[in-house]
PDB file of C-alpha atoms in Angstrom:
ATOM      1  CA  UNK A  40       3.368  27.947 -16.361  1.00  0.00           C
ATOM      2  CA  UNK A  41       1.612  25.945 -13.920  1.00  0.00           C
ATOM      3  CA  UNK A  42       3.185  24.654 -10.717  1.00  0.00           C
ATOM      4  CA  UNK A  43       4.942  20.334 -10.810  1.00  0.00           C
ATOM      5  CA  UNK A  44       3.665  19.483  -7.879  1.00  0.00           C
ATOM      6  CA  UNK A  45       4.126  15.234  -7.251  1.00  0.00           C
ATOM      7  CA  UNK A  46       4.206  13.417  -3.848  1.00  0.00           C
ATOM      8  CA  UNK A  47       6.143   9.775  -3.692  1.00  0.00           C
ATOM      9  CA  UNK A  48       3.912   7.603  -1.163  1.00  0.00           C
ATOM     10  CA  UNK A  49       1.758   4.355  -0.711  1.00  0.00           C
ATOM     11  CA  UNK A  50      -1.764   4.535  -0.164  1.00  0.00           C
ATOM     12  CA  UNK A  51      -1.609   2.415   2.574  1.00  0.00           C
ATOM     13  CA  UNK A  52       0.293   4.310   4.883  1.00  0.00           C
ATOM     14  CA  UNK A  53      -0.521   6.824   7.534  1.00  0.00           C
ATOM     15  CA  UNK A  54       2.279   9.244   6.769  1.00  0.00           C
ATOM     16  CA  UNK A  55       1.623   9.685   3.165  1.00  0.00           C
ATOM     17  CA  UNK A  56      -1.728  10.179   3.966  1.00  0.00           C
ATOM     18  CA  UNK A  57      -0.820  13.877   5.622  1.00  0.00           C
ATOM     19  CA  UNK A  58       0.299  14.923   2.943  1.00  0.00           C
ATOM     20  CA  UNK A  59      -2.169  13.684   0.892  1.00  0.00           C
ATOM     21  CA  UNK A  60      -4.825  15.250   2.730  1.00  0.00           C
ATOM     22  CA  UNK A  61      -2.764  18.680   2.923  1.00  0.00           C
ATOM     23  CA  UNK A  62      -2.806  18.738  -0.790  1.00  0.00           C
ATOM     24  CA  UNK A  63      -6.302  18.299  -0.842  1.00  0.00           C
ATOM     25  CA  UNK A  64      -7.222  20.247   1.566  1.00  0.00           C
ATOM     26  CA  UNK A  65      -5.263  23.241  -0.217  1.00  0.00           C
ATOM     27  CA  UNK A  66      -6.809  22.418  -3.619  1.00  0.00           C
ATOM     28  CA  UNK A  67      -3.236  21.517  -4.868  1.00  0.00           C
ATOM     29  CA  UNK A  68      -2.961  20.110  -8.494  1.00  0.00           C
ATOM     30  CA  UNK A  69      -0.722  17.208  -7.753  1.00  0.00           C
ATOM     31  CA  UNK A  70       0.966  13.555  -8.953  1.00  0.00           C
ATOM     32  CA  UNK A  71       0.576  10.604  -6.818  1.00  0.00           C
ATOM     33  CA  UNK A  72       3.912   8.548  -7.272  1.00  0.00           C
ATOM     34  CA  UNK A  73       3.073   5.109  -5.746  1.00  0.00           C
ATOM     35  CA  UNK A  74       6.297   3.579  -3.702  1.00  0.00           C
ATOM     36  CA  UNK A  75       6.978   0.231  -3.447  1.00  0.00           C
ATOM     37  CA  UNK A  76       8.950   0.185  -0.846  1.00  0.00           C
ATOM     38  CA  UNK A  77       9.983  -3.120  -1.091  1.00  0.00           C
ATOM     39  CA  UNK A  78      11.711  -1.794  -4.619  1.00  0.00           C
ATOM     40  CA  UNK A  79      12.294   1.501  -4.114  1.00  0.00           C
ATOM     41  CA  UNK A  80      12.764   3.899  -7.191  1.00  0.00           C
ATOM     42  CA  UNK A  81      15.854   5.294  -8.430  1.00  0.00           C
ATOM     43  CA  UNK A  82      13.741   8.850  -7.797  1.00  0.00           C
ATOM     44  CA  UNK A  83      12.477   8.254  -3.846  1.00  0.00           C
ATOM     45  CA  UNK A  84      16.437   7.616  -3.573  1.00  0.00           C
ATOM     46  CA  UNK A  85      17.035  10.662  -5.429  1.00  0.00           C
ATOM     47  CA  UNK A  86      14.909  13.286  -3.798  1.00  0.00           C
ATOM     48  CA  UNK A  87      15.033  11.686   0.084  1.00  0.00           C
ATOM     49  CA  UNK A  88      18.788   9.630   0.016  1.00  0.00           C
ATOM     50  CA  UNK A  89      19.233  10.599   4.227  1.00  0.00           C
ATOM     51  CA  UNK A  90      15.908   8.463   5.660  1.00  0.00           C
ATOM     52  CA  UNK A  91      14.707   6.850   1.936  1.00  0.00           C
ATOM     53  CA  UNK A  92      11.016   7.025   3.319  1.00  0.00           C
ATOM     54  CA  UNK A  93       8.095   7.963   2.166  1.00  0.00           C
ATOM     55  CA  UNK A  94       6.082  10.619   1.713  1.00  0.00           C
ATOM     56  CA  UNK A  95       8.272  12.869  -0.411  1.00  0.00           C
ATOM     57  CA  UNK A  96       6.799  16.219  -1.509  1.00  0.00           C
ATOM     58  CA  UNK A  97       8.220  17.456  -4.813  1.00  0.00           C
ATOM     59  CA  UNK A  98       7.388  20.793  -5.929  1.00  0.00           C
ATOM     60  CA  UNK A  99       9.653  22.692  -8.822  1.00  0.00           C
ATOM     61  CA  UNK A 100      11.811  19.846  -8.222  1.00  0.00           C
ATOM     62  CA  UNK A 101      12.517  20.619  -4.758  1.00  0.00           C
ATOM     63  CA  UNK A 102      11.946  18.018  -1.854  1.00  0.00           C
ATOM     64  CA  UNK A 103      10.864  18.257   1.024  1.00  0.00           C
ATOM     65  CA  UNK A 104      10.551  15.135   3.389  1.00  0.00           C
ATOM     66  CA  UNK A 105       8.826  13.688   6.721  1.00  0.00           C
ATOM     67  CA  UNK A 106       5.274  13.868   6.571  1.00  0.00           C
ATOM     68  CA  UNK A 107       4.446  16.325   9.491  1.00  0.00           C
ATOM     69  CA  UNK A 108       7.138  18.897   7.596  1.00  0.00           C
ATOM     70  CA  UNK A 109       5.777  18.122   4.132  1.00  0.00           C
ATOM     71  CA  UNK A 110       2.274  19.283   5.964  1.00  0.00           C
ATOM     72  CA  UNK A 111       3.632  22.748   6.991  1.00  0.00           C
ATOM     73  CA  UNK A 112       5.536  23.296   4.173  1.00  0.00           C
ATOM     74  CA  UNK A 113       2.072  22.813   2.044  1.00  0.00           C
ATOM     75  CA  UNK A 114       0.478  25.336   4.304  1.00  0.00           C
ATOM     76  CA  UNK A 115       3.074  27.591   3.956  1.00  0.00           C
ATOM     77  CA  UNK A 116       3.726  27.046   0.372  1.00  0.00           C
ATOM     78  CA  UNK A 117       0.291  26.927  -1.122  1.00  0.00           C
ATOM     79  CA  UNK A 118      -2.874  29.287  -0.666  1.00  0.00           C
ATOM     80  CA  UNK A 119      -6.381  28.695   0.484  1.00  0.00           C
ATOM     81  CA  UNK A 120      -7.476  26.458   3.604  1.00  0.00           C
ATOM     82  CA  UNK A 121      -5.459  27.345   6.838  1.00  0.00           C
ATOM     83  CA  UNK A 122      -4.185  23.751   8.181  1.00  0.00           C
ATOM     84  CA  UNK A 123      -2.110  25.822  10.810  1.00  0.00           C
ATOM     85  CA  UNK A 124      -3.419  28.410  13.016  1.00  0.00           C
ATOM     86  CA  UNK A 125      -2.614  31.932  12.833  1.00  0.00           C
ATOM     87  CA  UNK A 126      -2.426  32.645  16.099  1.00  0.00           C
ATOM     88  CA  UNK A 127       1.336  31.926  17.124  1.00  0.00           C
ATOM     89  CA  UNK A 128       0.518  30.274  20.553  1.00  0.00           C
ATOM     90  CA  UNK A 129      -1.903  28.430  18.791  1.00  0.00           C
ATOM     91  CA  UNK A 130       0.360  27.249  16.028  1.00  0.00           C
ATOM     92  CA  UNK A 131       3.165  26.054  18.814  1.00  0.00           C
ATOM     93  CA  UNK A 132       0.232  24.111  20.775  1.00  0.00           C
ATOM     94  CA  UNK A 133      -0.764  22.654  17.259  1.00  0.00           C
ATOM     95  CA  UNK A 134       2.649  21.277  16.861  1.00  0.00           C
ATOM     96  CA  UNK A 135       3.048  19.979  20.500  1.00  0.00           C
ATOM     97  CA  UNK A 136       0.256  18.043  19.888  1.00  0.00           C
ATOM     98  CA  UNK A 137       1.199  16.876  16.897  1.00  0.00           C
ATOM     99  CA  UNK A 138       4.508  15.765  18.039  1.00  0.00           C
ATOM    100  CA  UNK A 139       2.975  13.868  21.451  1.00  0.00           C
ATOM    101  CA  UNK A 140       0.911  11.695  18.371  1.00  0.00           C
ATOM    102  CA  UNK A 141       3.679  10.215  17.482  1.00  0.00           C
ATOM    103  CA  UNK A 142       6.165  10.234  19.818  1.00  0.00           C
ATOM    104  CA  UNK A 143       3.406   8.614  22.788  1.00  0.00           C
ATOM    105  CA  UNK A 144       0.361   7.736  21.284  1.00  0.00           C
ATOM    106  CA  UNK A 145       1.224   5.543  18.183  1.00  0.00           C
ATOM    107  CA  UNK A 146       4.379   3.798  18.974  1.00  0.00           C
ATOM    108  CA  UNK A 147       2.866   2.725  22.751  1.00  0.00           C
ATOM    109  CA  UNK A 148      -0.428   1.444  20.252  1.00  0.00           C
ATOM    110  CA  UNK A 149       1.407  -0.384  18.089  1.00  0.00           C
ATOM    111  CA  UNK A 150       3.705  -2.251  20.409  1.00  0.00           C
ATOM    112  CA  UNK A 151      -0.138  -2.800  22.066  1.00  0.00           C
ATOM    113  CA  UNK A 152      -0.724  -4.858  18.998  1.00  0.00           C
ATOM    114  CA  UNK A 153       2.373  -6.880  18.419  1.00  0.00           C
ATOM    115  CA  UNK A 154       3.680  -8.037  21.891  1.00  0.00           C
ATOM    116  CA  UNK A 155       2.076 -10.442  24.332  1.00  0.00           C
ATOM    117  CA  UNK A 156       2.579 -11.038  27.682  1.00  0.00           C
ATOM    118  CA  UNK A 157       3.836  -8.535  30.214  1.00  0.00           C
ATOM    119  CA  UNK A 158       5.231  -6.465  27.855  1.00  0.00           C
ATOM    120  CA  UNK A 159       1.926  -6.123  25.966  1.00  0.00           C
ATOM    121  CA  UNK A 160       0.425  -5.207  29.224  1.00  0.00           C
ATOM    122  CA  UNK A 161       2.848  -2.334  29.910  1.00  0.00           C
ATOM    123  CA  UNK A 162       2.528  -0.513  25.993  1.00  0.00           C
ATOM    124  CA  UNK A 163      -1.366  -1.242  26.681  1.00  0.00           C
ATOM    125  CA  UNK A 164      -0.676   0.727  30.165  1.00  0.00           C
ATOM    126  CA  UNK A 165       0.875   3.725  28.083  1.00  0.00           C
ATOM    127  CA  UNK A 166      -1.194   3.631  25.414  1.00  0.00           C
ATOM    128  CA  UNK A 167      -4.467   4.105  27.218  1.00  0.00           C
ATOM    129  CA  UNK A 168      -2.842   6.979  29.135  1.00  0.00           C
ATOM    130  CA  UNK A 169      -1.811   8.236  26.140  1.00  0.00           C
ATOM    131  CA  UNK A 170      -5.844   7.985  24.539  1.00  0.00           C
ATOM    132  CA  UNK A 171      -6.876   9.172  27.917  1.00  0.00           C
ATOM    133  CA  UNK A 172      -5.013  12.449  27.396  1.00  0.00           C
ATOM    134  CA  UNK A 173      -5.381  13.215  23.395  1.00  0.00           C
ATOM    135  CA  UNK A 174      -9.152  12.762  23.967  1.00  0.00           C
ATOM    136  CA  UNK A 175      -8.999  14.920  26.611  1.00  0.00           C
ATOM    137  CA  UNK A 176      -8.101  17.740  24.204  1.00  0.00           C
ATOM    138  CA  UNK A 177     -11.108  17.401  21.804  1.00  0.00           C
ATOM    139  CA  UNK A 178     -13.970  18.410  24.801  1.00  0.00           C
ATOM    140  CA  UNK A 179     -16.027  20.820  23.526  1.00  0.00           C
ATOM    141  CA  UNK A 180     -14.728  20.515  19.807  1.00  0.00           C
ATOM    142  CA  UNK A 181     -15.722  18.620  16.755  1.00  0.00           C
ATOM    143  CA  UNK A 182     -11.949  18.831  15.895  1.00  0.00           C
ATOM    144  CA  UNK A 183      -8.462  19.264  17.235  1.00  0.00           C
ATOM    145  CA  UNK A 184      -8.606  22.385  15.312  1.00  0.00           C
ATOM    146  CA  UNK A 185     -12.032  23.475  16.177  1.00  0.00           C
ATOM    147  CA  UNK A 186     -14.705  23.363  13.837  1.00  0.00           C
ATOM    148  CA  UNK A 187     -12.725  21.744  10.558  1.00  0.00           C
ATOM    149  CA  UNK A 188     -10.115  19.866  10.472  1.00  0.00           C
ATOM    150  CA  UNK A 189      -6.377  20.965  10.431  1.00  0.00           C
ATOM    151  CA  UNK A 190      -2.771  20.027  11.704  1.00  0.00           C
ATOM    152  CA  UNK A 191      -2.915  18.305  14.784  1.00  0.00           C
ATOM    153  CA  UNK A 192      -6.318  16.088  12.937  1.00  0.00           C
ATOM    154  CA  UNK A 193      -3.640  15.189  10.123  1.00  0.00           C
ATOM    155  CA  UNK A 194      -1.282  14.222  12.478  1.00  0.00           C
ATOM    156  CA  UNK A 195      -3.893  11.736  14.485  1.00  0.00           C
ATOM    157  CA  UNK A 196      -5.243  10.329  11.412  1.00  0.00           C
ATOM    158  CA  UNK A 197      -3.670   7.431  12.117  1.00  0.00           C
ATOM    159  CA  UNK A 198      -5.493   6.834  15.093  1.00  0.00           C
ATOM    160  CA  UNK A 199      -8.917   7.990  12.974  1.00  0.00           C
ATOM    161  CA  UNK A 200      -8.529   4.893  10.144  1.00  0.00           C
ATOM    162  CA  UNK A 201      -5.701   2.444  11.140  1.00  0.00           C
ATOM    163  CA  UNK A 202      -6.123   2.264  14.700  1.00  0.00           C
ATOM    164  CA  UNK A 203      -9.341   0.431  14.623  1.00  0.00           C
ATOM    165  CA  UNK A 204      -7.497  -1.857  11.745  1.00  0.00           C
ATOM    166  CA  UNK A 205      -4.555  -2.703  13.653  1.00  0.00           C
ATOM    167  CA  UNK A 206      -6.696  -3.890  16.837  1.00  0.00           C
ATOM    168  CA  UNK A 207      -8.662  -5.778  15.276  1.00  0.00           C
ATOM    169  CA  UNK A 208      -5.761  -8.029  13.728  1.00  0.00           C
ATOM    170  CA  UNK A 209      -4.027  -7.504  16.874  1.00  0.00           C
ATOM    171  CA  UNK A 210      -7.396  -9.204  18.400  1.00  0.00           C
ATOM    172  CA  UNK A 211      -7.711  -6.646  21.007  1.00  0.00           C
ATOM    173  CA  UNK A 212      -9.526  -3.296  21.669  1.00  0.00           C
ATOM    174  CA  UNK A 213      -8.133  -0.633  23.041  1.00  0.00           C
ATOM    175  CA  UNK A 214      -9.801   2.317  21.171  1.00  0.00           C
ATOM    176  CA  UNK A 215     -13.451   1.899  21.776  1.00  0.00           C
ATOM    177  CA  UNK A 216     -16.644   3.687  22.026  1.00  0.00           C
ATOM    178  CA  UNK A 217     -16.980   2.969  25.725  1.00  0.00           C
ATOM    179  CA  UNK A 218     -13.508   4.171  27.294  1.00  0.00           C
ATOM    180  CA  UNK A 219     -12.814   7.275  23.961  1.00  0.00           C
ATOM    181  CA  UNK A 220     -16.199   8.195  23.070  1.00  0.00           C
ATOM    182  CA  UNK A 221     -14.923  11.260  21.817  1.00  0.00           C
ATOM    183  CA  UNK A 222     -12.453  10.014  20.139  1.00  0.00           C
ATOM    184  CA  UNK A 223     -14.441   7.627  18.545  1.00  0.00           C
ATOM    185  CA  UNK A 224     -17.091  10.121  17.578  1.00  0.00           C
ATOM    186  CA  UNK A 225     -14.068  12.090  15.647  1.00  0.00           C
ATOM    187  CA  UNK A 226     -12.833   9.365  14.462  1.00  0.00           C
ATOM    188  CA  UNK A 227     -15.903   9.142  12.342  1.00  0.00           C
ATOM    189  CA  UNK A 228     -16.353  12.723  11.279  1.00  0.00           C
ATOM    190  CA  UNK A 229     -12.546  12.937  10.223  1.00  0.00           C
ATOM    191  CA  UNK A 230     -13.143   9.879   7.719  1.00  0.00           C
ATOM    192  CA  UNK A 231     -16.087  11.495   6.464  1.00  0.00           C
ATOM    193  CA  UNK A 232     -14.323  14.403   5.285  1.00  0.00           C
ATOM    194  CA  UNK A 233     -14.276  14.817   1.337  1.00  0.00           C
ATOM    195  CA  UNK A 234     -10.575  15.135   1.407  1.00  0.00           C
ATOM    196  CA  UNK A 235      -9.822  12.428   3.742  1.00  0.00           C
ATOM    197  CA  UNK A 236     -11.948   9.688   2.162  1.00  0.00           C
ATOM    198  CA  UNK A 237     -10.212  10.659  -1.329  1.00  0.00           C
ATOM    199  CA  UNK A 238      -6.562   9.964   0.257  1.00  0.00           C
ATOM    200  CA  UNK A 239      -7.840   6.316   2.072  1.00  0.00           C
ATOM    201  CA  UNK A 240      -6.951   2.957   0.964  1.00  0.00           C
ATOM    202  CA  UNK A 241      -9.870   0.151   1.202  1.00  0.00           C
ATOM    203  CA  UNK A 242     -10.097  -1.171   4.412  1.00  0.00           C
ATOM    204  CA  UNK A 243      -9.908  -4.554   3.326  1.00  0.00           C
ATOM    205  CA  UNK A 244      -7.174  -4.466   1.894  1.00  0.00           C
ATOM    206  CA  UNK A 245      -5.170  -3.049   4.905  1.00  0.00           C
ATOM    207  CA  UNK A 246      -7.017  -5.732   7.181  1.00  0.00           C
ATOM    208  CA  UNK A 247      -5.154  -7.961   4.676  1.00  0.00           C
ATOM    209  CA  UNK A 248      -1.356  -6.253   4.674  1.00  0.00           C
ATOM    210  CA  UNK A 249      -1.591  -6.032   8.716  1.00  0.00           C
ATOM    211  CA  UNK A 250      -2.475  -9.933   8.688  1.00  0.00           C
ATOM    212  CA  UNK A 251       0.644 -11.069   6.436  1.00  0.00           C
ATOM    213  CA  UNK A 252       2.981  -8.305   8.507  1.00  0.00           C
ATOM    214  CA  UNK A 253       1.659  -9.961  12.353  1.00  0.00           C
ATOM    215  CA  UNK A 254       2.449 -12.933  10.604  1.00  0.00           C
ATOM    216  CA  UNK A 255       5.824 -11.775  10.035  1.00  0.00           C
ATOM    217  CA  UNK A 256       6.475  -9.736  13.292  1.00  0.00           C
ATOM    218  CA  UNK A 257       5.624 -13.070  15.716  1.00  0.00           C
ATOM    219  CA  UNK A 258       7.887 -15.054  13.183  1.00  0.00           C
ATOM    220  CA  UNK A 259      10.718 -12.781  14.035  1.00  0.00           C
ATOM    221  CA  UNK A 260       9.882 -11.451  17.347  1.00  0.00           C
ATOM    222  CA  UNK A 261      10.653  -7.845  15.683  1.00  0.00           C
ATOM    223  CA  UNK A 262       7.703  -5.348  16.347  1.00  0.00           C
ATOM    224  CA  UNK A 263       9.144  -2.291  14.833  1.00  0.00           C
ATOM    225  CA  UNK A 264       7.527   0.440  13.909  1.00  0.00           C
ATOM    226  CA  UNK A 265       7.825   1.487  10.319  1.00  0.00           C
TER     227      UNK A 265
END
């Protein structure tokens, strides 16, 4: 009997994305559940009732939640493409960087975008330190996992597709050819990936959502990351 494999996400967002790509990556026969997180479903509140987020991973009607766990957990889980290393020091430094993505590089780039003033210029401060030191882990790689792409290149695909969206609504530019060129140049070889492109919303229609939500975040002086 074959595998129920389904994954409860929006195409818009970064986090789903992971696990989108995982899937792909691994060759995974698999439902895409769209969210609207607005009106969530009776089943994202069934199979993730502690955060109530998105992605959620079911597979033999078991859950598993948080995008960056739903991405090991397909590793582990399914065979076929090695997102993870094998090596074990590899596999910890894979998952340091991983976790210094989101706990330093996007949260100090989005408050970048949605503050003004001195407290723009201080998240700007951190977030180009932060660039300054992910990019300085690619030298002498096309990838963050060498020569295709794998967990830590999951993890960063925020900064890949939505980074360049978000500054330009923002109206600023913090990720650019000149300062990241190596960044920049992955940035373009991770969205050409088969898998990647498959699992990526139009970027229209993001410049579009990220235009009603500054809207909304200057309105209530509330730039939270979600």
């Amino acid at each position: 009997m074959a595998e129920t494999v389904k994954l409860l996400g929006t195409k818009g967002s970064p986090y789903s994305h992971r696990a989108e790509v995982a899937l792909r990556l691994k060759e995974v026969n698999f439902e895409f559940l769209h969210e609207d997180l607005a009106h969530k479903s009776d089943m994202l509140l069934r199979y993730n009732p502690i955060h109530k987020k998105i992605p959620v991973l079911v597979h033999e009607e078991k859950s598993i939640v948080e995008s960056l766990i739903v991405v090991e957990y397909v590793h582990e889980a399914f065979n076929g493409y090695a997102i993870l290393p094998s090596d074990p020091y590899e596999r910890a430094m894979a998952r340091f960087w991983a976790s210094y993505i989101d706990e330093k590089v996007i949260p100090a780039f989005w408050m970048s975008c949605w503050t003004d003033g001195e407290m723009q210029k201080g998240f700007t401060g951190q977030a180009k330190e932060a660039l300054t030191i992910l990019e300085s882990q690619l030298k002498g790689k096309k990838f963050f996992g060498g020569d295709s792409i794998g967990f830590v290149d999951l993890a960063a695909g925020m900064v890949a597709f939505w980074f360049g969206i978000l500054q330009e609504v923002a109206g600023i530019s913090l990720l650019n050819e000149e300062d990241y060129p190596v960044l920049c140049r992955w940035a373009d070889d991770y969205c050409c990936v088969e898998a990647v492109k498959e699992s990526l919303l139009d970027r229209k229609l993001l410049v579009a959502h990220f235009a009603s939500k500054k809207e909304k975040i200057f309105a209530t002086k509330a730039p939270v990351y979600d």
